[in-house]
């Protein structure tokens, strides 16, 4: 069944904020199930007095040329609405088209082309015609109707396609649309799976010749119309591309061998304007792509279309090109669950990617070779989305045979086919969510020419994400004595340390994707924050730990590793020593996924409180050099747990000290989990092996202090489902900041008694809306009015469950400092979590760093 509904109006999930009479009632109300409100679709953009005109269009007509242009009208798109609204939109659009035709010189008006249901008009315009268009209030933009060229048995195993197919993920029930030079649909590699065909080309009587079969050489639909274009030597490209995406044969297959195919031939014959290529050549105009997009969009309720493949393009640009006239159509398809996957280009540019891959709502793809290096011809830039194999790729060619081609054109259908495979596995996922899954599980590859790191498609990891490998804690960095850095010196302002963490994980080389560490800032000279991320990836706009001048503070951090197994720790201000203790790592997924799964507790459970004797058996602080042991195994969600994740809080310390958590039956490691000073409450997330007696121990180094531990979940060695409890890292993404209003209905602190419901799935976080057990968050409390704590819980709880949550905490904070803590939080049925506060007020920042599969 198609993933879209018959209604074209969008719906969004609303967030709620409560402030009721009492603390318990307020927070309880926030955590209980709430109705989801539908909001109307956004209104069309306001009409402007003058349209946007690309400079190239003006330059062409000033030279006396007639410019091929695409005119976007301000009229609403009838294709995006239904019923009376669609009828009204059609009338408005017709009136606008008629008015434009009447205002133009006769020759310009005679060249007009339209596309049903969409406010786009193509034409060849003179200087007088451009002036007439510029004077109209119903014209939004005028952009060039450019022409793009096609971008020219080892790849499927390399991306893990065989492993995905072995699990039954073959793209069955999904469809890939190939907009190219046409496809030989009866080729043995492709036969029997074409569900629709069409052709859209241009014939202007002046050197651009339509190539569609039948009496109308500019448009045709139905069986056979998506066949290869007539210029045989130039028209093998589409069949080759289709085979990579969905081909199926004996001993060779494409990425999604059971997916269906839509073939659309969009290339016209150009008798001139072929650049270095001898004419005639084949090119596709921007407007013919728009017509093809409209054809695909109209089929969205008939077929489950996972992706559109565009192995074509123009010149590279160093930044986003969202001025491109094709963007509105690409946006509409993305909103309908259809990914537009585009080749980055073969110019060898290392500071840009070609149009239309540079449109921000596409998924751009560069090429790697068999050694997993970025191909020299592949365009690359920081805004490139994915890499895939594109050198020496063997696939179908017209005539029933096979041939080898290289180019980003060959890389692109690998990713288009991957969307079909993942859409089969996650039929309710959005394009944003599938992009997050592909990027989060991809193999990081550094382009040696520019240093840019981009994830290379790894379908085995995407269908079977990484598992966790816990180890005895080990110190891997200490800038005080040079451990790990080689230099005994603090990190200066804006400085960083690159740390090779992979060898200490115990995993094979190249099979470490993320690490779990305890990051400690020591002796900061001024208030600052540290950020940890995979070396080579762009620095995230988030922080890992905040620290005041002179203090020592720790926080658990989950960080993706770079291509060479390193992480980077950057200091923002002043100077500070940095200590990193490694607790575990995630493997590469797929066949390498031999580690632990994570079972999130539906609700946090208090398993230790030395103030009351909970867990420890005695209501007394832990003395110097002493330990408190407590049972966790019986509170784990599943029996047989080998490790536990707790939120540990130190409170009431009589002296500066540190706490260390370890398996109760194992020796004390030479590491720490949190650092305490008198008068401060300090939290930190801790993951530890469980002792053979089912217990953990908390060791206190000096003085006397109380300790509190809330169980968040446990790790088990086996899983009923091979996909459960696996970790997918995300590009750290901020989803809430009450200081700016991000993720909340209004700017301002969270006020108790009350709570704040935060959407952590979907949204812009990249976390899928389905198949998720928990999210991994970094929660920071700051600008507090008084000492207190936050709770985090899934939405949809019963009243009894709400009261249980209120007896736990995830972040203990105090005035004058920012306190961060790593939290693994189950999500509610609506993809949200609730932050609860019983008194006072505090600003809260939430960053998503990954998620765990259900």
PDB file of C-alpha atoms in Angstrom, residues 197-343:
ATOM      1  CA  UNK A 197       6.898   4.452 -18.836  1.00  0.00           C
ATOM      2  CA  UNK A 198       6.949   7.939 -20.314  1.00  0.00           C
ATOM      3  CA  UNK A 199       8.956  10.295 -22.485  1.00  0.00           C
ATOM      4  CA  UNK A 200       9.339  14.083 -22.198  1.00  0.00           C
ATOM      5  CA  UNK A 201      11.654  15.894 -24.624  1.00  0.00           C
ATOM      6  CA  UNK A 202      11.961  19.254 -26.376  1.00  0.00           C
ATOM      7  CA  UNK A 203      11.609  20.096 -30.074  1.00  0.00           C
ATOM      8  CA  UNK A 204      12.134  23.773 -30.872  1.00  0.00           C
ATOM      9  CA  UNK A 205      12.734  23.593 -34.614  1.00  0.00           C
ATOM     10  CA  UNK A 206      16.125  25.203 -34.144  1.00  0.00           C
ATOM     11  CA  UNK A 207      18.594  22.457 -33.333  1.00  0.00           C
ATOM     12  CA  UNK A 208      16.842  20.747 -30.423  1.00  0.00           C
ATOM     13  CA  UNK A 209      14.991  17.663 -31.648  1.00  0.00           C
ATOM     14  CA  UNK A 210      12.350  15.716 -29.722  1.00  0.00           C
ATOM     15  CA  UNK A 211      13.054  12.015 -29.236  1.00  0.00           C
ATOM     16  CA  UNK A 212       9.739  10.557 -28.064  1.00  0.00           C
ATOM     17  CA  UNK A 213       8.115   7.743 -30.069  1.00  0.00           C
ATOM     18  CA  UNK A 214       4.815   8.412 -31.818  1.00  0.00           C
ATOM     19  CA  UNK A 215       3.306  11.466 -33.476  1.00  0.00           C
ATOM     20  CA  UNK A 216       4.184  13.865 -30.622  1.00  0.00           C
ATOM     21  CA  UNK A 217       7.964  13.810 -30.334  1.00  0.00           C
ATOM     22  CA  UNK A 218       7.830  15.929 -27.153  1.00  0.00           C
ATOM     23  CA  UNK A 219       5.601  13.761 -24.954  1.00  0.00           C
ATOM     24  CA  UNK A 220       4.399  10.172 -24.776  1.00  0.00           C
ATOM     25  CA  UNK A 221       3.221   7.815 -22.042  1.00  0.00           C
ATOM     26  CA  UNK A 222       2.484   4.109 -21.937  1.00  0.00           C
ATOM     27  CA  UNK A 223       4.343   0.871 -22.686  1.00  0.00           C
ATOM     28  CA  UNK A 224       7.448   1.346 -24.801  1.00  0.00           C
ATOM     29  CA  UNK A 225       7.619   5.126 -24.432  1.00  0.00           C
ATOM     30  CA  UNK A 226      10.468   4.916 -21.924  1.00  0.00           C
ATOM     31  CA  UNK A 227      12.681   2.949 -24.335  1.00  0.00           C
ATOM     32  CA  UNK A 228      16.215   4.138 -25.160  1.00  0.00           C
ATOM     33  CA  UNK A 229      16.364   7.293 -27.274  1.00  0.00           C
ATOM     34  CA  UNK A 230      17.006   6.811 -31.015  1.00  0.00           C
ATOM     35  CA  UNK A 231      20.612   8.077 -31.051  1.00  0.00           C
ATOM     36  CA  UNK A 232      21.857   4.576 -30.252  1.00  0.00           C
ATOM     37  CA  UNK A 233      25.504   5.314 -29.449  1.00  0.00           C
ATOM     38  CA  UNK A 234      24.449   8.014 -26.974  1.00  0.00           C
ATOM     39  CA  UNK A 235      21.527   6.180 -25.364  1.00  0.00           C
ATOM     40  CA  UNK A 236      22.940   3.173 -23.471  1.00  0.00           C
ATOM     41  CA  UNK A 237      23.240   5.083 -20.218  1.00  0.00           C
ATOM     42  CA  UNK A 238      19.702   4.621 -18.838  1.00  0.00           C
ATOM     43  CA  UNK A 239      19.672   0.835 -19.226  1.00  0.00           C
ATOM     44  CA  UNK A 240      23.015   0.604 -17.403  1.00  0.00           C
ATOM     45  CA  UNK A 241      21.792   2.836 -14.567  1.00  0.00           C
ATOM     46  CA  UNK A 242      18.522   0.900 -14.172  1.00  0.00           C
ATOM     47  CA  UNK A 243      20.411  -2.385 -13.932  1.00  0.00           C
ATOM     48  CA  UNK A 244      22.545  -1.104 -11.054  1.00  0.00           C
ATOM     49  CA  UNK A 245      19.472   0.013  -9.142  1.00  0.00           C
ATOM     50  CA  UNK A 246      17.022  -2.864  -9.690  1.00  0.00           C
ATOM     51  CA  UNK A 247      18.606  -5.490 -11.958  1.00  0.00           C
ATOM     52  CA  UNK A 248      18.216  -9.197 -11.206  1.00  0.00           C
ATOM     53  CA  UNK A 249      19.958 -12.098 -12.913  1.00  0.00           C
ATOM     54  CA  UNK A 250      21.924 -15.278 -12.363  1.00  0.00           C
ATOM     55  CA  UNK A 251      25.230 -14.509 -10.661  1.00  0.00           C
ATOM     56  CA  UNK A 252      24.747 -10.759 -10.884  1.00  0.00           C
ATOM     57  CA  UNK A 253      22.130  -8.427  -9.461  1.00  0.00           C
ATOM     58  CA  UNK A 254      21.438  -4.828  -8.653  1.00  0.00           C
ATOM     59  CA  UNK A 255      20.984  -3.228  -5.265  1.00  0.00           C
ATOM     60  CA  UNK A 256      17.203  -3.782  -5.093  1.00  0.00           C
ATOM     61  CA  UNK A 257      16.679  -6.882  -7.279  1.00  0.00           C
ATOM     62  CA  UNK A 258      12.960  -7.202  -6.530  1.00  0.00           C
ATOM     63  CA  UNK A 259      12.013  -3.534  -6.808  1.00  0.00           C
ATOM     64  CA  UNK A 260       9.866  -2.251  -9.655  1.00  0.00           C
ATOM     65  CA  UNK A 261      10.968   0.251 -12.289  1.00  0.00           C
ATOM     66  CA  UNK A 262       9.540   3.414 -13.815  1.00  0.00           C
ATOM     67  CA  UNK A 263      11.440   4.346 -16.981  1.00  0.00           C
ATOM     68  CA  UNK A 264      11.220   7.934 -18.224  1.00  0.00           C
ATOM     69  CA  UNK A 265      13.205   9.021 -21.288  1.00  0.00           C
ATOM     70  CA  UNK A 266      14.013  12.730 -20.920  1.00  0.00           C
ATOM     71  CA  UNK A 267      16.882  13.353 -23.360  1.00  0.00           C
ATOM     72  CA  UNK A 268      16.489  15.411 -26.525  1.00  0.00           C
ATOM     73  CA  UNK A 269      18.875  15.475 -29.483  1.00  0.00           C
ATOM     74  CA  UNK A 270      21.032  18.601 -29.639  1.00  0.00           C
ATOM     75  CA  UNK A 271      22.589  19.383 -33.009  1.00  0.00           C
ATOM     76  CA  UNK A 272      24.773  22.072 -31.423  1.00  0.00           C
ATOM     77  CA  UNK A 273      25.851  23.177 -27.958  1.00  0.00           C
ATOM     78  CA  UNK A 274      27.548  19.864 -27.159  1.00  0.00           C
ATOM     79  CA  UNK A 275      30.697  21.341 -25.632  1.00  0.00           C
ATOM     80  CA  UNK A 276      33.716  19.101 -26.215  1.00  0.00           C
ATOM     81  CA  UNK A 277      31.467  16.310 -27.497  1.00  0.00           C
ATOM     82  CA  UNK A 278      30.950  16.009 -31.247  1.00  0.00           C
ATOM     83  CA  UNK A 279      27.346  16.771 -32.269  1.00  0.00           C
ATOM     84  CA  UNK A 280      24.783  15.471 -32.307  1.00  0.00           C
ATOM     85  CA  UNK A 281      24.590  14.797 -28.587  1.00  0.00           C
ATOM     86  CA  UNK A 282      21.808  14.149 -26.097  1.00  0.00           C
ATOM     87  CA  UNK A 283      20.870  16.616 -23.376  1.00  0.00           C
ATOM     88  CA  UNK A 284      17.961  17.026 -20.974  1.00  0.00           C
ATOM     89  CA  UNK A 285      16.376  20.407 -20.334  1.00  0.00           C
ATOM     90  CA  UNK A 286      15.395  21.483 -16.857  1.00  0.00           C
ATOM     91  CA  UNK A 287      11.766  21.818 -17.898  1.00  0.00           C
ATOM     92  CA  UNK A 288      11.620  18.291 -19.297  1.00  0.00           C
ATOM     93  CA  UNK A 289      12.827  17.101 -15.892  1.00  0.00           C
ATOM     94  CA  UNK A 290      10.044  19.101 -14.258  1.00  0.00           C
ATOM     95  CA  UNK A 291       7.514  17.400 -16.546  1.00  0.00           C
ATOM     96  CA  UNK A 292       8.984  14.013 -15.623  1.00  0.00           C
ATOM     97  CA  UNK A 293       8.850  14.905 -11.913  1.00  0.00           C
ATOM     98  CA  UNK A 294       5.155  15.740 -12.314  1.00  0.00           C
ATOM     99  CA  UNK A 295       4.567  12.343 -13.953  1.00  0.00           C
ATOM    100  CA  UNK A 296       6.266  10.575 -11.032  1.00  0.00           C
ATOM    101  CA  UNK A 297       4.406  12.668  -8.474  1.00  0.00           C
ATOM    102  CA  UNK A 298       1.056  11.781 -10.032  1.00  0.00           C
ATOM    103  CA  UNK A 299       1.899   8.067  -9.565  1.00  0.00           C
ATOM    104  CA  UNK A 300       2.695   8.385  -5.851  1.00  0.00           C
ATOM    105  CA  UNK A 301      -0.661   6.937  -4.761  1.00  0.00           C
ATOM    106  CA  UNK A 302      -0.499   4.134  -7.348  1.00  0.00           C
ATOM    107  CA  UNK A 303       2.987   2.832  -6.560  1.00  0.00           C
ATOM    108  CA  UNK A 304       5.271   2.938  -3.523  1.00  0.00           C
ATOM    109  CA  UNK A 305       7.972   5.041  -5.161  1.00  0.00           C
ATOM    110  CA  UNK A 306      11.072   5.076  -2.988  1.00  0.00           C
ATOM    111  CA  UNK A 307      13.369   7.149  -5.168  1.00  0.00           C
ATOM    112  CA  UNK A 308      14.006   9.006  -8.396  1.00  0.00           C
ATOM    113  CA  UNK A 309      17.433   8.500  -9.972  1.00  0.00           C
ATOM    114  CA  UNK A 310      19.087  11.391 -11.826  1.00  0.00           C
ATOM    115  CA  UNK A 311      22.471  10.340 -13.195  1.00  0.00           C
ATOM    116  CA  UNK A 312      22.934  13.651 -14.984  1.00  0.00           C
ATOM    117  CA  UNK A 313      23.875  17.226 -14.321  1.00  0.00           C
ATOM    118  CA  UNK A 314      25.523  20.487 -15.248  1.00  0.00           C
ATOM    119  CA  UNK A 315      28.451  22.459 -13.862  1.00  0.00           C
ATOM    120  CA  UNK A 316      29.627  22.229 -10.211  1.00  0.00           C
ATOM    121  CA  UNK A 317      28.836  24.908  -7.626  1.00  0.00           C
ATOM    122  CA  UNK A 318      30.556  25.413  -4.237  1.00  0.00           C
ATOM    123  CA  UNK A 319      27.355  25.858  -2.230  1.00  0.00           C
ATOM    124  CA  UNK A 320      23.652  25.034  -2.261  1.00  0.00           C
ATOM    125  CA  UNK A 321      21.822  26.023  -5.460  1.00  0.00           C
ATOM    126  CA  UNK A 322      18.304  26.304  -4.095  1.00  0.00           C
ATOM    127  CA  UNK A 323      17.552  29.021  -6.633  1.00  0.00           C
ATOM    128  CA  UNK A 324      17.248  26.207  -9.215  1.00  0.00           C
ATOM    129  CA  UNK A 325      13.777  26.122 -10.775  1.00  0.00           C
ATOM    130  CA  UNK A 326      13.503  22.373 -10.200  1.00  0.00           C
ATOM    131  CA  UNK A 327      13.640  22.653  -6.408  1.00  0.00           C
ATOM    132  CA  UNK A 328       9.873  23.088  -5.743  1.00  0.00           C
ATOM    133  CA  UNK A 329       9.142  19.815  -7.542  1.00  0.00           C
ATOM    134  CA  UNK A 330      11.951  18.005  -5.729  1.00  0.00           C
ATOM    135  CA  UNK A 331      10.604  19.359  -2.428  1.00  0.00           C
ATOM    136  CA  UNK A 332       7.109  18.113  -3.264  1.00  0.00           C
ATOM    137  CA  UNK A 333       8.374  14.621  -4.030  1.00  0.00           C
ATOM    138  CA  UNK A 334      10.430  14.527  -0.833  1.00  0.00           C
ATOM    139  CA  UNK A 335       7.366  15.519   1.172  1.00  0.00           C
ATOM    140  CA  UNK A 336       5.542  12.619  -0.518  1.00  0.00           C
ATOM    141  CA  UNK A 337       8.243  10.168   0.598  1.00  0.00           C
ATOM    142  CA  UNK A 338      10.183  10.072  -2.688  1.00  0.00           C
ATOM    143  CA  UNK A 339      13.941  10.683  -2.550  1.00  0.00           C
ATOM    144  CA  UNK A 340      15.585  12.444  -5.489  1.00  0.00           C
ATOM    145  CA  UNK A 341      19.067  10.926  -5.794  1.00  0.00           C
ATOM    146  CA  UNK A 342      21.469  12.867  -8.025  1.00  0.00           C
ATOM    147  CA  UNK A 343      25.019  12.365  -9.307  1.00  0.00           C
TER     148      UNK A 343
END
